[in-house]
mmCIF file of C-alpha atoms in Angstrom:
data_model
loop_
_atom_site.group_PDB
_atom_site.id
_atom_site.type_symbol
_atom_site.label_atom_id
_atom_site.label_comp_id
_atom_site.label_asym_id
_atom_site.label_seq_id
_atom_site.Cartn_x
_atom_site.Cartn_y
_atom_site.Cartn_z
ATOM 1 C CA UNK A 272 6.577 -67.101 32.867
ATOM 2 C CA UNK A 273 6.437 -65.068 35.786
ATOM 3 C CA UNK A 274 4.979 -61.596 35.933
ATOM 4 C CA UNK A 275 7.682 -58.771 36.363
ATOM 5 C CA UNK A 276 6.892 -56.140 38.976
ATOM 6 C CA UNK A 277 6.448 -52.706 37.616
ATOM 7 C CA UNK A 278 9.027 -50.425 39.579
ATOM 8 C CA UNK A 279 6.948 -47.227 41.218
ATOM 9 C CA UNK A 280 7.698 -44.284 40.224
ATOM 10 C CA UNK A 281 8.772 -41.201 42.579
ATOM 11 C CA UNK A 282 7.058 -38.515 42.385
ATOM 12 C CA UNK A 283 8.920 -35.576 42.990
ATOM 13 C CA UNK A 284 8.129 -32.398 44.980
ATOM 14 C CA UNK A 285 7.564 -29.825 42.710
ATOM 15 C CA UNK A 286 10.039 -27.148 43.272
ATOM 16 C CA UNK A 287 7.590 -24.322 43.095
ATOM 17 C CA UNK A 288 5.579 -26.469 46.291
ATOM 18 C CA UNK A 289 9.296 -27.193 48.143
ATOM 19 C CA UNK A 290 11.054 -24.181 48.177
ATOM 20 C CA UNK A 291 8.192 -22.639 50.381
ATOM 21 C CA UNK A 292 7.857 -25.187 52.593
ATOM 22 C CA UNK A 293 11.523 -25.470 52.848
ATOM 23 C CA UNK A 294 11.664 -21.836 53.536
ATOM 24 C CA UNK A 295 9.185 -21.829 56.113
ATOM 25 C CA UNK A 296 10.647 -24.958 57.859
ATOM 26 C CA UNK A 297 13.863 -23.341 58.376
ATOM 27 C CA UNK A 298 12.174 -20.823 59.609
ATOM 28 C CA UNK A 299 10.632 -22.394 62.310
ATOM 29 C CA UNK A 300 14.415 -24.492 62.964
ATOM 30 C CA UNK A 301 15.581 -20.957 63.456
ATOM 31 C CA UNK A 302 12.854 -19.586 65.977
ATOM 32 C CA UNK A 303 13.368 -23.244 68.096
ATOM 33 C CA UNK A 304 16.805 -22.011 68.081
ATOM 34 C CA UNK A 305 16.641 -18.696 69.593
ATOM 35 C CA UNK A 306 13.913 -19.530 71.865
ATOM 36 C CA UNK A 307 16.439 -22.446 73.423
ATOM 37 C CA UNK A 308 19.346 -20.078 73.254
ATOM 38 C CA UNK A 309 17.254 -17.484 75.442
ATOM 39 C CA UNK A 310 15.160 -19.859 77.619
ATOM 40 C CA UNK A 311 17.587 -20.130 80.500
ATOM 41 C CA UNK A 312 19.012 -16.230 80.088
ATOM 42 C CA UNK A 313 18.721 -14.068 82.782
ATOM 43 C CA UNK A 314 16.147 -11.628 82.585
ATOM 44 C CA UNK A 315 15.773 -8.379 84.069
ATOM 45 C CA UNK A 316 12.678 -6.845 85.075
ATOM 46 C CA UNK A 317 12.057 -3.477 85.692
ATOM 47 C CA UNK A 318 10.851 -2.274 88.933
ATOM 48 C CA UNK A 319 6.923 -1.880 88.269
ATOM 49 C CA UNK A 320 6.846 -4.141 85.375
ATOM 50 C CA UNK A 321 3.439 -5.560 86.014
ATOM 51 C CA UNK A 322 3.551 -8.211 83.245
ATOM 52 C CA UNK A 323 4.365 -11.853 83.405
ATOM 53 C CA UNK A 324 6.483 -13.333 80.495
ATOM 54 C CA UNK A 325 6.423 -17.583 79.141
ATOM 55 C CA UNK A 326 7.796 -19.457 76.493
ATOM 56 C CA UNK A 327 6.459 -22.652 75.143
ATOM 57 C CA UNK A 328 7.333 -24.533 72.171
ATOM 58 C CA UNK A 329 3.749 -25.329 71.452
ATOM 59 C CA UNK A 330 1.877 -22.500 70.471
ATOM 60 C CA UNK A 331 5.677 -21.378 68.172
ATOM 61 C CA UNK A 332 4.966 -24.566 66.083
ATOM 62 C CA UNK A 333 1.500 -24.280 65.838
ATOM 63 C CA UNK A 334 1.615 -20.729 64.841
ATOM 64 C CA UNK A 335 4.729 -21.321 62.036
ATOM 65 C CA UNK A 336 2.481 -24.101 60.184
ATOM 66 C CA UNK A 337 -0.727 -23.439 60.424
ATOM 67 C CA UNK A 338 -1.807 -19.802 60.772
ATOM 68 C CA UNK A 339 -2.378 -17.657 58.251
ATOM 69 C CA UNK A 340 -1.178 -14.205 57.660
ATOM 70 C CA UNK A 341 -3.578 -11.922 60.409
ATOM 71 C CA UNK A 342 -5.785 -9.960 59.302
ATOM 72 C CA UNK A 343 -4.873 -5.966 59.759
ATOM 73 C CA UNK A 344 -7.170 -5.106 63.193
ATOM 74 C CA UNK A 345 -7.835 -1.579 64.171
ATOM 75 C CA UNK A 346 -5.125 0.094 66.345
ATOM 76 C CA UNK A 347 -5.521 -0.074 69.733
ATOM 77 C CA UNK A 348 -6.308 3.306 71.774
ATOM 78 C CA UNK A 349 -2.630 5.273 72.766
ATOM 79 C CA UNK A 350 -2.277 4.077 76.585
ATOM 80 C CA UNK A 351 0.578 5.825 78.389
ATOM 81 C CA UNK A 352 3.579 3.993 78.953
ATOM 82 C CA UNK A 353 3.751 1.877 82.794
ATOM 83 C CA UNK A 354 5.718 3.950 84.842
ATOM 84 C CA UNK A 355 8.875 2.188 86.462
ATOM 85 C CA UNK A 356 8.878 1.828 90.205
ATOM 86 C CA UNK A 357 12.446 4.416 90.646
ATOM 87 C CA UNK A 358 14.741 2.935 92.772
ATOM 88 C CA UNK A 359 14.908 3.013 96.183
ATOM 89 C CA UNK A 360 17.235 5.827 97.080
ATOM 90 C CA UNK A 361 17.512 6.805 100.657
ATOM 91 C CA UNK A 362 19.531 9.950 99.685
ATOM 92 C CA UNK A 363 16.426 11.710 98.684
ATOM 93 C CA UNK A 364 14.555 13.980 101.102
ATOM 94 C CA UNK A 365 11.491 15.750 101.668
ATOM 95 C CA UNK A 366 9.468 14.428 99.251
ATOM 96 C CA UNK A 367 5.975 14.752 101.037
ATOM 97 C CA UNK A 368 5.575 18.033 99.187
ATOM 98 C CA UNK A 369 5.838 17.311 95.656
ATOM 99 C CA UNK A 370 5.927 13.298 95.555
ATOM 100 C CA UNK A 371 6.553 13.061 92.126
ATOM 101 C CA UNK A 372 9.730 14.955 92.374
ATOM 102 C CA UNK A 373 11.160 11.924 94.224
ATOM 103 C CA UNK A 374 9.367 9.536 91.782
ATOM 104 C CA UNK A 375 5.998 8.815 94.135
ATOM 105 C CA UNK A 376 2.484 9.231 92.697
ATOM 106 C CA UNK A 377 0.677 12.164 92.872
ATOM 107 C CA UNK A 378 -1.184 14.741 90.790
ATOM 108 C CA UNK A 379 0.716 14.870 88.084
ATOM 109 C CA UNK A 380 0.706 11.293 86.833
ATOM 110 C CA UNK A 381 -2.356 9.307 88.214
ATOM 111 C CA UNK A 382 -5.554 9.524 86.682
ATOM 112 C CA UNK A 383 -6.727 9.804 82.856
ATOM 113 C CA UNK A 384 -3.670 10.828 80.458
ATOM 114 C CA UNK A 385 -3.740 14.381 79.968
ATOM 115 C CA UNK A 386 -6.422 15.689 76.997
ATOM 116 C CA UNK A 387 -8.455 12.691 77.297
ATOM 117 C CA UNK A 388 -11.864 13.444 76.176
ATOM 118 C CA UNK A 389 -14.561 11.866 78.784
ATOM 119 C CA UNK A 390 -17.986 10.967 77.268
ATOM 120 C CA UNK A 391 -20.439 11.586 80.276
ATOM 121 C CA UNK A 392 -22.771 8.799 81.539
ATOM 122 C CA UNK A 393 -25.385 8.986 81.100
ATOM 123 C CA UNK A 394 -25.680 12.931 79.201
ATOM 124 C CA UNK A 395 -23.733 11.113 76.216
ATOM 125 C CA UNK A 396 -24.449 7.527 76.397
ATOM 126 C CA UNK A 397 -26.340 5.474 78.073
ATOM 127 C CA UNK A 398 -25.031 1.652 77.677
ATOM 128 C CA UNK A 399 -22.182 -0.067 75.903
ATOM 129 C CA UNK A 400 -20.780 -3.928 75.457
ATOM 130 C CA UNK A 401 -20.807 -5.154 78.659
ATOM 131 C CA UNK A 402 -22.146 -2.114 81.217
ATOM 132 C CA UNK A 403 -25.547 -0.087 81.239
ATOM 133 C CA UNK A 404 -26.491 2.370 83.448
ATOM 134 C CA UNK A 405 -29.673 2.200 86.174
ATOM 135 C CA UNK A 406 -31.153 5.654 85.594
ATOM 136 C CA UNK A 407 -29.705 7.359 88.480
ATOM 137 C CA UNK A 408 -26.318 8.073 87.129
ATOM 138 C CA UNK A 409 -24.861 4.438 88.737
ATOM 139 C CA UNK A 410 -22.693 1.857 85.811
ATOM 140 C CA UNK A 411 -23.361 -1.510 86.338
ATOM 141 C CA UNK A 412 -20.349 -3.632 84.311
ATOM 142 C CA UNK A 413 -21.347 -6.994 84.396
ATOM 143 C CA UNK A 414 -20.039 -8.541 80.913
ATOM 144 C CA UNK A 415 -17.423 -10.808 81.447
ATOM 145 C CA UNK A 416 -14.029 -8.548 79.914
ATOM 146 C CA UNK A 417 -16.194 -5.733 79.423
ATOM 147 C CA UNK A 418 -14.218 -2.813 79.405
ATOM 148 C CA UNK A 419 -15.406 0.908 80.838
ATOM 149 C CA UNK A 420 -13.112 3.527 79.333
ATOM 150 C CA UNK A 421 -13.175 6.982 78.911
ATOM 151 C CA UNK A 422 -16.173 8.184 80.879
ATOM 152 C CA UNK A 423 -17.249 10.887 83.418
ATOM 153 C CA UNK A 424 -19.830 9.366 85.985
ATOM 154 C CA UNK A 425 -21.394 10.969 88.384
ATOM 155 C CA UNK A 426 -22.608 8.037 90.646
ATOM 156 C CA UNK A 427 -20.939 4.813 90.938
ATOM 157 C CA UNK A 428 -19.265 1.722 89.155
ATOM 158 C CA UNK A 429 -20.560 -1.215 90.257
ATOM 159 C CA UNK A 430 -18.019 -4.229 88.870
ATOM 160 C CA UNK A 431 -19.838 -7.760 88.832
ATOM 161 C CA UNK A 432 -18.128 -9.342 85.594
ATOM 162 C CA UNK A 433 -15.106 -10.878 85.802
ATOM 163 C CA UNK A 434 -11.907 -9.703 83.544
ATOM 164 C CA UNK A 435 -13.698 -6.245 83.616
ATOM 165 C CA UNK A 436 -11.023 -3.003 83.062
ATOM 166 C CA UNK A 437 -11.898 -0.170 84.503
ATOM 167 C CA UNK A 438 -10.177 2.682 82.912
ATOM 168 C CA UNK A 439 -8.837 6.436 81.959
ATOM 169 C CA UNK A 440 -12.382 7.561 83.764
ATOM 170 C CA UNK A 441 -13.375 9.924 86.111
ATOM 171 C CA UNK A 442 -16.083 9.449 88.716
ATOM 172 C CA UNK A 443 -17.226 11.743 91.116
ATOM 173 C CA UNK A 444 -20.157 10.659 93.569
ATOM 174 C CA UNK A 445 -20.978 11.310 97.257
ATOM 175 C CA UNK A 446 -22.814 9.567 100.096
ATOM 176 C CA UNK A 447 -22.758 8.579 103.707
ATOM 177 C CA UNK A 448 -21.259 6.123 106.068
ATOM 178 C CA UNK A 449 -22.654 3.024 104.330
ATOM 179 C CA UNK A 450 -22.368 3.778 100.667
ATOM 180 C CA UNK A 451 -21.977 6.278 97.541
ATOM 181 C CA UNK A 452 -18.721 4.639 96.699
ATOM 182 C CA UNK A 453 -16.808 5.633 93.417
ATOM 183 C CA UNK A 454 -16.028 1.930 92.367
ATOM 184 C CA UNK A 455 -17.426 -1.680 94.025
ATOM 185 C CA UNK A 456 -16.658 -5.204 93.398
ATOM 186 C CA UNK A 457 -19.869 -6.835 94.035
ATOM 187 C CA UNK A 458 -20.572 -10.815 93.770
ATOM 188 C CA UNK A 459 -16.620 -11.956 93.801
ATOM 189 C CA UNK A 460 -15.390 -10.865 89.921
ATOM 190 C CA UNK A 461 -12.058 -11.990 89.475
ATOM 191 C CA UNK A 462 -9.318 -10.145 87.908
ATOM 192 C CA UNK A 463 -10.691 -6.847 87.334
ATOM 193 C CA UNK A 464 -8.217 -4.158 86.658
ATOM 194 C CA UNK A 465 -8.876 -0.515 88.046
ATOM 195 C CA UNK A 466 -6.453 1.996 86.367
ATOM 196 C CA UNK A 467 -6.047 5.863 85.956
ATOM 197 C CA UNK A 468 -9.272 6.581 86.762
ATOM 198 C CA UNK A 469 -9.924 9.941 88.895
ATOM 199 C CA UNK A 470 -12.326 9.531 92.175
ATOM 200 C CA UNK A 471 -13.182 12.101 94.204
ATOM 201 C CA UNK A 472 -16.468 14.119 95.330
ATOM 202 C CA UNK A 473 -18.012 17.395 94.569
ATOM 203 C CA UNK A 474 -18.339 18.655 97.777
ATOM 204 C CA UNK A 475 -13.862 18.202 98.005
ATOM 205 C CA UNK A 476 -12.497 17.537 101.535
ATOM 206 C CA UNK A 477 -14.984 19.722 103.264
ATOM 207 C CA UNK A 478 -17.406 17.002 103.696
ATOM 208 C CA UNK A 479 -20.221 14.742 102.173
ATOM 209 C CA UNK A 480 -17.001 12.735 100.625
ATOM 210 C CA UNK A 481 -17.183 9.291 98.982
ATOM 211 C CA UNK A 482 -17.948 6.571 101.312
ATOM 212 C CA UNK A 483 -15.469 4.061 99.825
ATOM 213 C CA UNK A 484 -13.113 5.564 96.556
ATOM 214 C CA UNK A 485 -12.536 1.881 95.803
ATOM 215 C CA UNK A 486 -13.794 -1.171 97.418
ATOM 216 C CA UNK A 487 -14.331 -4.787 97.145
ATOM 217 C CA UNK A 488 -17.758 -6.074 99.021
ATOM 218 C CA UNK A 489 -17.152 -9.040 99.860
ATOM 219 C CA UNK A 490 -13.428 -8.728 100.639
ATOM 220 C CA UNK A 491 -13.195 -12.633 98.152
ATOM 221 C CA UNK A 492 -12.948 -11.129 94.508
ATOM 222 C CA UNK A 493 -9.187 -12.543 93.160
ATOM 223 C CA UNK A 494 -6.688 -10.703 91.128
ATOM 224 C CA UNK A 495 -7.736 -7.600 91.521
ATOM 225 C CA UNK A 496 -5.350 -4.893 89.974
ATOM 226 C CA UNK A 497 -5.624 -0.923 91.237
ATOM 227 C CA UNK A 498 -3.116 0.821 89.335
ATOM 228 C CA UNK A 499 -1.963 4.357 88.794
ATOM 229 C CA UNK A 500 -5.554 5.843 90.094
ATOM 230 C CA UNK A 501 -5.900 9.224 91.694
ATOM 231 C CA UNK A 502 -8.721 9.261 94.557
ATOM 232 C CA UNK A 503 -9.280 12.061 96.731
ATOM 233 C CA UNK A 504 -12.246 12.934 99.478
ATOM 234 C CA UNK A 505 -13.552 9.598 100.677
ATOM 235 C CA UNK A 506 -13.607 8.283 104.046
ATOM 236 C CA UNK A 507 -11.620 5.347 102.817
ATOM 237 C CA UNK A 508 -9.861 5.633 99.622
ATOM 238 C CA UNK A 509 -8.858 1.639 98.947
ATOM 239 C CA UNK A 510 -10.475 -1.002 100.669
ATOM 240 C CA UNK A 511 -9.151 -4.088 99.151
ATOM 241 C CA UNK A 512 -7.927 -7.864 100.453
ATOM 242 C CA UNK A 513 -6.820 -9.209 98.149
ATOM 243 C CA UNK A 514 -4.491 -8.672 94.998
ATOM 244 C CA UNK A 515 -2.160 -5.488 93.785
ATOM 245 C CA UNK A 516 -2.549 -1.690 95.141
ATOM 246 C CA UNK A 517 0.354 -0.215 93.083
ATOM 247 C CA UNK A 518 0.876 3.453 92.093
ATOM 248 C CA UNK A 519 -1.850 5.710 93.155
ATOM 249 C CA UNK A 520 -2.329 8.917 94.677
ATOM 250 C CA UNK A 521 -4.773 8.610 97.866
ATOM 251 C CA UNK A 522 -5.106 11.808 99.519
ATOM 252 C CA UNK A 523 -7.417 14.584 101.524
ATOM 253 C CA UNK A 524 -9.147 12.183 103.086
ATOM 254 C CA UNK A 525 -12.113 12.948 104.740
ATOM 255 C CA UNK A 526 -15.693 12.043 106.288
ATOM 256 C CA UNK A 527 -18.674 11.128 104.560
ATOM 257 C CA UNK A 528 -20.308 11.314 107.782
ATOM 258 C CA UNK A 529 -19.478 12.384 111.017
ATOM 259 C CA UNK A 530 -18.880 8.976 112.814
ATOM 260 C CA UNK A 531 -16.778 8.039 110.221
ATOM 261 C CA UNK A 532 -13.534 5.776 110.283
ATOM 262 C CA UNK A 533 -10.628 7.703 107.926
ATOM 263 C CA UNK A 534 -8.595 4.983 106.052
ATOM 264 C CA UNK A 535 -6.247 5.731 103.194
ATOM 265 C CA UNK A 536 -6.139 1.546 101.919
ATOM 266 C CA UNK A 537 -7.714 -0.271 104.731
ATOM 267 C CA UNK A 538 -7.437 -4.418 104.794
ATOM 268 C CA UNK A 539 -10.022 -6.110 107.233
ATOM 269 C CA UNK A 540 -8.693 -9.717 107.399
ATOM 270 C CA UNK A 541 -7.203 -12.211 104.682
ATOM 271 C CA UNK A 542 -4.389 -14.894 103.869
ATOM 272 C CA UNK A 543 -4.112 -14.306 100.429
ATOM 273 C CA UNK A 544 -1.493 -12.416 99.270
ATOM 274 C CA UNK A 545 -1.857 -8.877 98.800
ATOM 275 C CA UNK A 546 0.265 -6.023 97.634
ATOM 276 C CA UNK A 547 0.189 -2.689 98.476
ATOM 277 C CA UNK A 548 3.812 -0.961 96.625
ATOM 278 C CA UNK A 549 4.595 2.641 95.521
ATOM 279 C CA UNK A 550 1.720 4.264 96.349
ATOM 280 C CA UNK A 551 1.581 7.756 98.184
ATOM 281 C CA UNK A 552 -1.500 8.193 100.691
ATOM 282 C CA UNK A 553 -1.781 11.122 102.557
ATOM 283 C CA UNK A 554 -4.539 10.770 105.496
ATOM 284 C CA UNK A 555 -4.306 15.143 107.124
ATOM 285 C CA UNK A 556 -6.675 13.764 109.843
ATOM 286 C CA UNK A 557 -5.486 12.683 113.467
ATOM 287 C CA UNK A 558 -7.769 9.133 113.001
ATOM 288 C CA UNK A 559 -7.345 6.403 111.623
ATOM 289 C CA UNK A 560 -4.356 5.598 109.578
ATOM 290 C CA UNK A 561 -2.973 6.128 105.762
ATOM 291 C CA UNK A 562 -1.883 2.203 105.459
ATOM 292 C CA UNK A 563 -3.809 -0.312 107.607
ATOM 293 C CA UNK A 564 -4.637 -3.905 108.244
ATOM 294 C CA UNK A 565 -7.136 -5.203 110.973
ATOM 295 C CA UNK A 566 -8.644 -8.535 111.600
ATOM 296 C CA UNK A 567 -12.093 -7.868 111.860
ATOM 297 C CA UNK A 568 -13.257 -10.644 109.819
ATOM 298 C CA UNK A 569 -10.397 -12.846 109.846
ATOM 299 C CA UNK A 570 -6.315 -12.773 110.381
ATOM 300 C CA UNK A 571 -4.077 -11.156 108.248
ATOM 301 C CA UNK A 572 -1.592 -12.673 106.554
ATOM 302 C CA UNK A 573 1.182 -12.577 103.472
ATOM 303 C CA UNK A 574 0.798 -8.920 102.925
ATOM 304 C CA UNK A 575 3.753 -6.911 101.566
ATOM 305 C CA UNK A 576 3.376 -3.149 102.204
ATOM 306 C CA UNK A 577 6.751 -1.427 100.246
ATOM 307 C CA UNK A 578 8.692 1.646 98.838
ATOM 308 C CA UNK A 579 5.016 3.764 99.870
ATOM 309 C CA UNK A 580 5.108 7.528 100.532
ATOM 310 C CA UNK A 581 2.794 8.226 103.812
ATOM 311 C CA UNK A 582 1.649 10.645 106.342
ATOM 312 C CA UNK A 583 -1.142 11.620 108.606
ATOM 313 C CA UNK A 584 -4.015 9.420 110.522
ATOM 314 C CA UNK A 585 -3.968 8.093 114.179
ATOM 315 C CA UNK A 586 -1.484 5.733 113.060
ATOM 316 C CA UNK A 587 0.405 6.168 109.455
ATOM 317 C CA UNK A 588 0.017 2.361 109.141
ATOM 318 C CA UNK A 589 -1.984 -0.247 111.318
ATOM 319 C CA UNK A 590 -0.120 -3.783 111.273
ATOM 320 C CA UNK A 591 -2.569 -6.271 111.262
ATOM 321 C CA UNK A 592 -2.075 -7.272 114.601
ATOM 322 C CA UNK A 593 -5.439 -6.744 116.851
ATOM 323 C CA UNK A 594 -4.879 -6.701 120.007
ATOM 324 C CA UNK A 595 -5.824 -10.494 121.716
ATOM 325 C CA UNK A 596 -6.801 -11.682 118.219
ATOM 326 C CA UNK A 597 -5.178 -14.809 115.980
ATOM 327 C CA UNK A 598 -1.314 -13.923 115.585
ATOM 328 C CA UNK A 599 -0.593 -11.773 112.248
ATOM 329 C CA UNK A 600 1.997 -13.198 110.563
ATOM 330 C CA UNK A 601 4.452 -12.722 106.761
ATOM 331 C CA UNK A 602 3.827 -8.754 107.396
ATOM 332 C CA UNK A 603 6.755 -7.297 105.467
ATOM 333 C CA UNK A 604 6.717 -3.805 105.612
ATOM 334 C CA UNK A 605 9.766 -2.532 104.090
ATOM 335 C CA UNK A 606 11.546 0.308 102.445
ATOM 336 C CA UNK A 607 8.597 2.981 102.872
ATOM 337 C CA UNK A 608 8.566 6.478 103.701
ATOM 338 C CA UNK A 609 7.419 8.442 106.428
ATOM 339 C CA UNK A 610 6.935 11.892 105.951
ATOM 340 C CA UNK A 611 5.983 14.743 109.042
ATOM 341 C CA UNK A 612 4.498 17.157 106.815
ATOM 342 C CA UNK A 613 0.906 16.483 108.993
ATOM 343 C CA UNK A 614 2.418 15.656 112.728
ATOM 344 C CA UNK A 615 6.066 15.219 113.882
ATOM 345 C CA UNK A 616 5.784 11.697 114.041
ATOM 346 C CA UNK A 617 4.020 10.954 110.795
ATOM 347 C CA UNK A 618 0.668 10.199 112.224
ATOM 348 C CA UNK A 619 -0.891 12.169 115.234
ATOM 349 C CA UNK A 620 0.237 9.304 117.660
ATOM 350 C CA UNK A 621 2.911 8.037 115.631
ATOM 351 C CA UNK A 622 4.157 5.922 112.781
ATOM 352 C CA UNK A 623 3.351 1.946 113.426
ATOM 353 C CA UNK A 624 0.843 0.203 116.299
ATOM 354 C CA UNK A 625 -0.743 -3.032 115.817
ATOM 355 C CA UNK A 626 2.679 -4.705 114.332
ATOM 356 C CA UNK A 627 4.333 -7.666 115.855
ATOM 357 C CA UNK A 628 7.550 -7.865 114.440
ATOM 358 C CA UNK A 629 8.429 -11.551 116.678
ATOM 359 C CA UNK A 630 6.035 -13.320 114.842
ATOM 360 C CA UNK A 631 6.914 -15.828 111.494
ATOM 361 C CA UNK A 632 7.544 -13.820 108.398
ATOM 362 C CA UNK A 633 7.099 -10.605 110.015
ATOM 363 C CA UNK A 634 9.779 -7.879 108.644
ATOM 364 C CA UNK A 635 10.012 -4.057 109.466
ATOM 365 C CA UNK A 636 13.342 -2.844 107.298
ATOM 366 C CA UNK A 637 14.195 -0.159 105.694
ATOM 367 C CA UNK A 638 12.017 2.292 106.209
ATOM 368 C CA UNK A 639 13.194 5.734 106.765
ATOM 369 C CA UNK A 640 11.678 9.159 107.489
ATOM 370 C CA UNK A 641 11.129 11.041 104.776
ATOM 371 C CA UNK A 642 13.205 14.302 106.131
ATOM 372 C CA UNK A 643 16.252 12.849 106.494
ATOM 373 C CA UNK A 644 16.358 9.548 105.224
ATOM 374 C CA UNK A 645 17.347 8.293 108.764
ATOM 375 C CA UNK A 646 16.440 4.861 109.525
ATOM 376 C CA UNK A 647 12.633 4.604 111.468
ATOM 377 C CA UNK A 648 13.456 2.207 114.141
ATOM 378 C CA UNK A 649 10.384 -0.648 115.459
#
């Protein structure tokens, strides 16, 4: 007689083990949901907004079924709140005196927060994760996302680690016409972000200013961010190729020596893109410029220069085209400012030289003077 199978027997799910990870199933139904309900949605971006969002379905699944609860972490230091780029509004005049009446950077909201309290290097400390100091006053940051925040320096920062932040600081150093900068990129880091920090030097805009207020070496290092910084006193206040120059206050410029060249941000030759947007730089000298580009070291190329506030120099802005070198070319230089309160025609001999407005990509539009609002014609 033949053996009879047993049936199996189902085990159920005990209901105190499948209501939870029912629960947390539909959960996760819910969050696919949404996220496909918003994926294609418009969104709007403020002017300024210097983040970039992404969705992927991914990391949401991963997250729902196998991370636990986070630990509570320490709350991170109060930051102030990005400011939004204002529209551009022609209809507003004469904002060269008080910039940040019209919404421009100056004084008032660059720099450390107001009531920050500055820890001076090296009086109060000496080293932290990330950055020491060499005994003469100079920071060397070389960790890789070390982050420099909340100190008074009196000497430079020297950047080498990549991911470094440079932040709510103020440094105040002096030199000649070959160095005492207030903050170097040295040996290429990549995305290093300079923000409200204060540069300028102790001897103000009657000479022995800061060589450089910020300035990368080697003109290579990508990503670079210089945000919302006030820098006053140096011969050239920005000297960057490559990256984002957005909301700071450059102004008094002036010699560290007397053969000096004055630059408010100064470009000397690069394809890759750079931005320099909502800034104000005020150059009161009659040489060099307050916004420039030259090819000393290479052509320029795929720079946007936008919705600025400038005045003063030779030239308020240089445009990348030297004269008999490689054709300059995507140059858009649109919706910026030009204010007289220096010279009639914003800079001792004028507004723009060294632009050529024929070649591919190249854009003047826009612009207006700063008086009136009227149109600046090329």
């Amino acid at each position: 007689m033949a053996k009879r199978r047993r049936k199996r027997s189902v085990r159920r799910i005990p209901r105190r083990v499948g209501v939870p990870v029912i629960a947390a199933l539909s959960l996760v139904l819910a969050g696919l949901v949404t996220l496909a309900a918003t994926r294609d949605a418009p969104a709007e971006r403020a002017a300024g907004d210097r983040t970039v969002a992404g969705t992927g379905l991914l990391p949401v699944l991963s997250s729902a079924l196998t991370s636990p609860s986070p630990s509570p972490s320490p709350s991170p230091k109060p930051k102030p709140k990005p400011k939004v780029i204002p529209l551009y509004d022609p209809a507003l005049h004469n904002c060269g005196p008080d910039p940040h009446i019209c919404g421009y950077p100056d004084a008032t909201n660059t720099g450390p927060p107001a009531g920050i309290s500055l820890r001076s290097v090296p009086g109060d400390v000496s080293s932290g994760p990330g950055w020491s100091t060499d005994g003469d006053g100079n920071v060397d940051v070389t960790g890789e996302g070390a982050v420099f925040s909340g100190y008074s320096v009196h000497g430079s920062v020297n950047v080498s680690g990549s991911g470094a932040v440079i932040e709510d600081d103020v440094i105040s150093n002096s030199g000649d016409d070959t160095s005492g900068d207030g903050v170097n990129l040295t040996g290429n880091p990549s995305d290093v972000t300079i923000e409200h920090v204060t540069i300028s030097s102790p001897g103000g805009a009657n000479g022995a200013g800061i060589f450089a207020g910020i300035k990368d070496i080697n003109g290579e290092a990508m990503g670079t961010r210089v945000l919302d910084n006030n820098i006053a006193d140096a011969s050239t206040g920005i000297q960057l190729y490559i990256g984002l120059i957005e909301g700071n206050y450059v102004h008094d410029i002036t010699p560290s020596d007397p053969s000096s060249h004055l630059n408010g941000t100064t470009s000397n030759g690069s394809t890759t893109p750079l931005t320099i947007e909502h800034n104000t730089v005020f150059n009161p000298n009659g040489q060099t410029d307050a916004i420039s580009l030259f090819e000393d070291f290479g052509v320029e190329a795929n720079v946007l220069i936008t919705n600025n506030l400038v005045a003063g120099g030779g030239y308020a802005v240089y445009g990348g085209q030297n004269a008999g070198g490689p054709q300059a070319y995507n140059i858009r230089i649109t919706d910026n400012r030009f204010s007289t309160i220096y010279y009639p025609q914003c800079g001792a001999f004028g507004y723009i030289t060294a632009f050529d407005d024929s070649a591919p990509g190249n854009d003047w539009s826009g612009n207006i003077w700063d008086t009136t609002g009227a149109l600046v014609s090329f």
